[in-house]
Tab-separated table of C-alpha atoms in Angstrom:
chain	number	residue	atom	x	y	z
A	1	ASN	CA	-8.217	79.329	-27.051
A	2	LYS	CA	-6.169	78.489	-24.214
A	3	PRO	CA	-2.612	78.627	-24.128
A	4	LYS	CA	-0.599	75.473	-24.355
A	5	LEU	CA	1.266	74.570	-21.019
A	6	ILE	CA	4.783	73.749	-21.686
A	7	ILE	CA	6.633	71.854	-19.112
A	8	GLY	CA	10.483	71.885	-19.293
A	9	GLN	CA	12.572	73.381	-22.025
A	10	ALA	CA	11.274	73.395	-25.629
A	11	GLY	CA	12.813	70.999	-28.012
A	12	LYS	CA	14.220	68.970	-24.924
A	13	VAL	CA	13.146	65.433	-24.756
A	14	TYR	CA	12.888	63.793	-21.424
A	15	GLY	CA	12.689	60.256	-20.045
A	16	LEU	CA	14.514	57.097	-21.127
A	17	GLN	CA	15.973	57.437	-24.620
A	18	ARG	CA	17.458	54.648	-26.768
A	19	PRO	CA	21.003	55.408	-28.128
A	20	LYS	CA	20.701	56.261	-31.899
A	21	PRO	CA	22.907	54.009	-34.251
A	22	ALA	CA	25.781	55.600	-35.912
A	23	VAL	CA	24.809	57.322	-39.122
A	24	GLY	CA	27.888	57.696	-40.993
A	25	ALA	CA	31.022	55.300	-41.388
A	26	SER	CA	34.153	55.687	-39.338
A	27	ILE	CA	36.141	58.538	-40.121
A	28	PHE	CA	39.421	56.539	-40.120
A	29	SER	CA	38.450	53.464	-41.955
A	30	ASP	CA	36.411	52.764	-45.051
A	31	ASP	CA	35.965	49.103	-44.004
A	32	LYS	CA	32.240	48.497	-43.672
A	33	GLU	CA	32.652	45.468	-41.331
A	34	GLU	CA	34.381	47.497	-38.765
A	35	SER	CA	31.645	50.081	-38.937
A	36	GLU	CA	29.309	47.399	-38.273
A	37	SER	CA	31.407	46.388	-35.141
A	38	LEU	CA	30.471	49.899	-33.565
A	39	ASP	CA	26.742	48.966	-33.378
A	40	PRO	CA	26.319	46.723	-30.234
A	41	SER	CA	23.192	44.943	-31.496
A	42	LYS	CA	25.005	43.773	-34.522
A	43	LEU	CA	28.165	42.953	-32.824
A	44	ALA	CA	26.337	40.677	-30.236
A	45	GLN	CA	24.860	38.856	-33.502
A	46	SER	CA	28.092	38.234	-35.258
A	47	GLN	CA	29.734	34.931	-35.311
A	48	LYS	CA	33.198	36.329	-34.515
A	49	TYR	CA	31.973	37.863	-31.339
A	50	LYS	CA	30.095	34.721	-30.379
A	51	ASP	CA	33.348	32.741	-30.843
A	52	MET	CA	35.510	35.132	-28.904
A	53	MET	CA	32.944	35.022	-26.062
A	54	ALA	CA	33.005	31.212	-26.049
A	55	ARG	CA	36.528	31.013	-25.751
A	56	LYS	CA	36.581	33.612	-22.968
A	57	ILE	CA	34.181	31.487	-21.118
A	58	GLU	CA	36.059	28.433	-21.573
A	59	LYS	CA	39.098	30.070	-20.138
A	60	GLU	CA	37.300	31.338	-17.186
A	61	LYS	CA	35.970	27.798	-16.620
A	62	ALA	CA	39.386	26.458	-16.872
A	63	LYS	CA	40.608	28.859	-14.396
A	64	ALA	CA	37.888	27.949	-11.748
A	65	LEU	CA	38.457	24.239	-12.289
A	66	ALA	CA	42.281	24.838	-11.648
A	67	GLN	CA	41.501	26.699	-8.309
A	68	ASP	CA	38.683	24.209	-7.064
A	69	ALA	CA	38.161	20.832	-8.927
A	70	SER	CA	34.698	20.527	-7.324
A	71	ILE	CA	33.501	24.023	-8.264
A	72	PHE	CA	30.764	22.815	-10.561
A	73	ASP	CA	29.791	20.026	-8.245
A	74	TYR	CA	26.398	21.530	-7.137
A	75	ASP	CA	24.763	18.321	-5.984
A	76	GLY	CA	27.843	17.277	-3.935
A	77	VAL	CA	28.005	20.643	-2.044
A	78	LEU	CA	24.071	20.687	-1.613
A	79	ASP	CA	24.404	17.071	0.034
A	80	THR	CA	27.171	18.321	2.412
A	81	ILE	CA	25.149	21.327	3.398
A	82	HIS	CA	22.261	19.043	4.004
A	83	LYS	CA	24.538	16.576	6.078
A	84	ASP	CA	25.877	19.506	8.161
A	85	ARG	CA	22.416	20.773	8.846
A	86	GLU	CA	21.294	17.504	9.919
A	87	LYS	CA	24.411	17.154	12.309
A	88	GLU	CA	23.439	20.521	13.804
A	89	ALA	CA	19.873	19.374	14.336
A	90	GLU	CA	21.125	16.327	16.113
A	91	ILE	CA	23.397	18.339	18.277
A	92	VAL	CA	20.623	20.773	19.246
A	93	LYS	CA	18.310	17.917	20.014
A	94	GLY	CA	20.721	16.116	21.988
A	95	ALA	CA	21.480	19.283	24.028
A	96	LYS	CA	17.734	19.747	24.618
A	97	LEU	CA	17.432	16.171	26.008
A	98	LYS	CA	20.644	16.701	28.240
A	99	ARG	CA	19.418	19.984	29.618
A	100	GLU	CA	17.878	19.347	32.882
A	101	VAL	CA	14.923	21.084	34.262
A	102	ARG	CA	15.930	23.805	36.702
A	103	TYR	CA	13.104	24.194	39.268
A	104	VAL	CA	11.027	20.964	38.887
A	105	PRO	CA	13.027	18.753	41.337
A	106	ALA	CA	12.775	21.460	44.003
A	107	LEU	CA	9.158	21.996	43.451
A	108	LEU	CA	8.531	18.086	43.506
A	109	LYS	CA	10.530	17.911	46.823
A	110	ILE	CA	8.326	20.792	48.437
A	111	THR	CA	5.307	18.915	47.052
A	112	GLU	CA	6.354	15.625	48.835
A	113	GLN	CA	6.850	17.578	52.076
A	114	ARG	CA	3.453	19.227	51.775
A	115	LYS	CA	1.920	15.736	51.153
A	116	LYS	CA	3.519	14.591	54.323
A	117	GLU	CA	2.315	17.473	56.362
A	118	ASP	CA	-1.258	17.023	55.055
A	119	GLU	CA	-0.964	13.225	55.933
A	120	ILE	CA	0.097	14.211	59.473
A	121	LEU	CA	-2.675	16.731	60.023
A	122	PHE	CA	-5.167	14.341	58.749
A	123	GLU	CA	-3.787	11.656	61.173
A	124	LYS	CA	-4.108	14.289	63.958
A	125	ARG	CA	-7.885	14.864	62.934
A	126	LEU	CA	-8.415	11.174	62.845
A	127	VAL	CA	-6.850	10.599	66.306
A	128	LYS	CA	-9.098	13.485	67.827
A	129	GLU	CA	-12.076	11.843	66.210
A	130	LEU	CA	-11.000	8.361	67.510
A	131	GLU	CA	-10.649	9.824	70.965
A	132	GLN	CA	-14.066	11.308	70.824
A	133	GLU	CA	-15.472	8.041	69.672
A	134	GLU	CA	-13.426	6.120	72.481
A	135	ILE	CA	-15.253	8.414	75.079
A	136	GLU	CA	-18.469	7.396	73.515
A	137	THR	CA	-17.645	3.702	73.153
A	138	ALA	CA	-15.578	2.939	76.305
A	139	GLY	CA	-14.429	-0.634	76.842
A	140	THR	CA	-14.394	-1.911	73.251
A	141	GLU	CA	-11.365	-3.579	71.712
A	142	LYS	CA	-8.970	-1.581	69.331
A	143	PHE	CA	-7.327	-3.147	66.243
A	144	VAL	CA	-4.433	-1.521	64.516
A	145	THR	CA	-3.190	-3.020	61.201
A	146	SER	CA	0.621	-3.600	60.721
A	147	ALA	CA	0.656	-1.134	57.570
A	148	TYR	CA	-0.899	1.501	59.900
A	149	LYS	CA	1.725	0.916	62.471
A	150	ARG	CA	4.452	1.217	59.880
A	151	GLN	CA	2.867	4.510	58.484
A	152	LEU	CA	2.852	6.038	62.044
A	153	GLN	CA	6.521	5.046	62.282
A	154	GLU	CA	7.348	6.730	59.165
A	155	ASN	CA	5.356	9.802	60.071
A	156	LYS	CA	7.197	9.949	63.406
A	157	LYS	CA	10.712	9.479	61.705
A	158	TRP	CA	9.873	12.222	59.214
A	159	ALA	CA	8.770	14.556	61.886
A	160	GLU	CA	11.890	14.115	63.806
A	161	ASP	CA	14.075	14.706	60.619
A	162	ARG	CA	11.995	17.768	59.999
A	163	ALA	CA	12.551	19.054	63.543
A	164	ARG	CA	16.346	18.300	63.254
A	165	HIS	CA	16.491	19.984	59.987
A	166	ASP	CA	14.595	23.167	61.295
A	167	ALA	CA	16.888	23.297	64.386
A	168	LYS	CA	19.985	23.291	62.203
A	169	LEU	CA	18.796	26.001	60.175
A	170	MET	CA	17.734	28.084	63.244
A	171	ALA	CA	21.457	27.528	64.747
A	172	ASP	CA	23.050	28.496	61.330
A	173	ASP	CA	20.610	31.603	60.993
A	174	VAL	CA	23.096	34.733	60.680
A	175	THR	CA	20.511	37.301	61.701
A	176	LYS	CA	20.601	35.886	65.132
A	177	LYS	CA	24.274	35.685	65.672
A	178	GLU	CA	26.124	38.514	67.161
A	179	GLY	CA	29.875	39.516	66.228
A	180	ILE	CA	31.996	38.346	63.629
A	181	ALA	CA	33.458	35.537	65.696
A	182	ASP	CA	30.722	33.259	64.188
A	183	PHE	CA	31.617	34.207	60.708
A	184	TYR	CA	35.211	33.102	61.192
A	185	VAL	CA	33.931	30.015	62.815
A	186	ASN	CA	31.973	29.211	59.545
A	187	MET	CA	34.892	30.088	57.303
A	188	LEU	CA	37.178	27.780	59.301
A	189	LYS	CA	34.780	24.720	59.401
A	190	GLY	CA	34.052	25.146	55.659
A	191	LYS	CA	30.407	25.796	56.163
A	192	ASN	CA	30.497	28.876	53.935
A	193	LYS	CA	29.584	28.518	50.214
A	194	ALA	CA	32.475	31.069	49.515
A	195	THR	CA	35.087	28.654	50.582
A	196	GLY	CA	33.902	26.058	48.048
A	197	LEU	CA	33.748	23.347	50.667
A	198	ALA	CA	30.105	23.541	51.462
């Protein structure tokens, strides 16, 4: 025989316990109806309690309607919420459309410059090849189309603009300037971005 293991105190009941209904009648009253009112399960079932709760609910409903007439208009509120969300979505969509790409224009500009440089290099190679052919085939006629002449003029103009731009950058290069006099000249002429005039 193994001894029985007892956990806790003897005679003590652990866990969730339901309240026991009142056994005797009320001390101060002999009225049976009032003794029943002490039992919550019977109280909730009584018609008197149901009527009292209905009146209380009606009063609360009237108070709420007095404060806000559209308090029970759930569909109307839901419609306004949906309309507000749609407006916000349109604003966000419009903002996305208005937002400009930050780096793409600069990249496109650089790409155009590189294409132009590649065209010029190709033309130089072509000219060298033509000079080599000219040596081989001396005395033949040369034909140049108007489109090719126009392209050569555009390339020449672009190269001049590029050279002028590079010269300007070299002239404004602060690492090659000496003294603070050039700084003041830039400030007076408004070339400096800090003045807000550049």
